Amino acid sequence: AQKITQTQPGMFVQEKEAVTLDCTYDTSDPSYGLFWYKQPSSGEMIFLIYQGSYDQQNATEGRYSLNFQKARKSANLVISASQLGDSAMYFCAMREIQGGSEKLVFGKGMKLTVNP
Amino acid sequence: ETGVTQTPRHLVMGMTNKKSLKCEQHLGHNAMYWYKQSAKKPLELMFVYNFKEQTENNSVPSRFSPECPNSSHLFLHLHTLQPEDSALYLCASSQERQRLRDTGELFFGEGSRLTVL
């Protein structure tokens, strides 16, 4: 079974609008972490935002916020005021314990296109 | 230089060639990783090194051979590859989490795009 599910293969948004990228996860660990990464065409994976499973408040980093709904096991990324430079692949990832060590498991990603 | 740098950025090789990918991190991290990114598939963790010791080999074929001479450098030696090995190979580094609240995020390089003919 997939640990991280990103069901939207691609999304289009107008510049300056907000967009929500969906992510659901599956784990039985009580302690885990959730990440969002951005991958532009250059290839580098850029860390955007992190949410710990015990964090009481939703994480925010500038224009990025994470809508963390623990009971639903979802960790959606919200980008406010989209910019053309936000066009990229976006990956949701989860840190969990596997085989006694921490590992980062990634979803398949989704492509965001910001239109002028 | 800062961050994680990978060379070469692009590599084309035949199935009988031997080549190496290089990764260097300037962040003072103690863990380094190789990931494989194929089209329309999640990133696949290949190898993990902590303090120069290999702690993870995710059932990777022996035609991929990692080497970590020190905590700043990581190599991936390639020999007798198959066309299905064509992919983007990403190197990453991280700092061991000291506290539960530490994020432990991975810092990635720009990747080496490998094409096997």
mmCIF file of C-alpha atoms in Angstrom, chain B residues 5-8 19-25 32-35 46-49 52 54 63-78 89-92 112:
data_model
loop_
_atom_site.group_PDB
_atom_site.id
_atom_site.type_symbol
_atom_site.label_atom_id
_atom_site.label_comp_id
_atom_site.label_asym_id
_atom_site.label_seq_id
_atom_site.Cartn_x
_atom_site.Cartn_y
_atom_site.Cartn_z
ATOM 1 C CA THR B 5 26.617 19.706 -5.512
ATOM 2 C CA GLN B 6 26.464 16.815 -7.933
ATOM 3 C CA THR B 7 28.616 16.063 -10.950
ATOM 4 C CA PRO B 8 28.177 15.409 -13.748
ATOM 5 C CA LYS B 19 31.332 5.665 -14.792
ATOM 6 C CA SER B 20 30.874 7.391 -11.446
ATOM 7 C CA LEU B 21 28.550 10.025 -10.053
ATOM 8 C CA LYS B 22 29.925 12.389 -7.443
ATOM 9 C CA CYS B 23 28.181 14.242 -4.655
ATOM 10 C CA GLU B 24 29.653 16.761 -2.238
ATOM 11 C CA GLN B 25 27.917 18.511 0.629
ATOM 12 C CA MET B 32 24.152 11.269 2.880
ATOM 13 C CA TYR B 33 21.729 9.544 0.545
ATOM 14 C CA TRP B 34 21.320 8.386 -3.039
ATOM 15 C CA TYR B 35 17.831 8.482 -4.525
ATOM 16 C CA MET B 46 18.917 3.538 -2.816
ATOM 17 C CA PHE B 47 21.616 3.980 -0.163
ATOM 18 C CA VAL B 48 22.084 5.760 3.134
ATOM 19 C CA TYR B 49 25.358 6.583 4.846
ATOM 20 C CA LYS B 52 30.557 7.304 6.507
ATOM 21 C CA GLN B 54 26.422 2.439 5.039
ATOM 22 C CA ARG B 63 25.822 -2.838 -10.745
ATOM 23 C CA PHE B 64 25.395 0.231 -8.508
ATOM 24 C CA SER B 65 28.231 0.526 -6.016
ATOM 25 C CA PRO B 66 28.296 3.391 -3.506
ATOM 26 C CA GLU B 67 31.370 4.795 -1.828
ATOM 27 C CA CYS B 68 31.544 7.289 1.031
ATOM 28 C CA PRO B 69 35.178 8.197 1.785
ATOM 29 C CA ASN B 70 34.181 10.882 4.302
ATOM 30 C CA SER B 71 31.022 12.517 5.548
ATOM 31 C CA SER B 72 31.226 15.245 2.872
ATOM 32 C CA HIS B 73 31.611 13.087 -0.230
ATOM 33 C CA LEU B 74 29.515 10.358 -1.741
ATOM 34 C CA PHE B 75 30.043 8.476 -4.972
ATOM 35 C CA LEU B 76 27.913 6.122 -6.992
ATOM 36 C CA HIS B 77 29.960 3.840 -9.213
ATOM 37 C CA LEU B 78 28.129 2.502 -12.227
ATOM 38 C CA TYR B 89 19.942 10.308 -9.553
ATOM 39 C CA LEU B 90 19.621 12.642 -6.625
ATOM 40 C CA CYS B 91 22.035 12.998 -3.772
ATOM 41 C CA ALA B 92 20.910 14.419 -0.449
ATOM 42 C CA SER B 112 22.678 13.709 -12.329
#
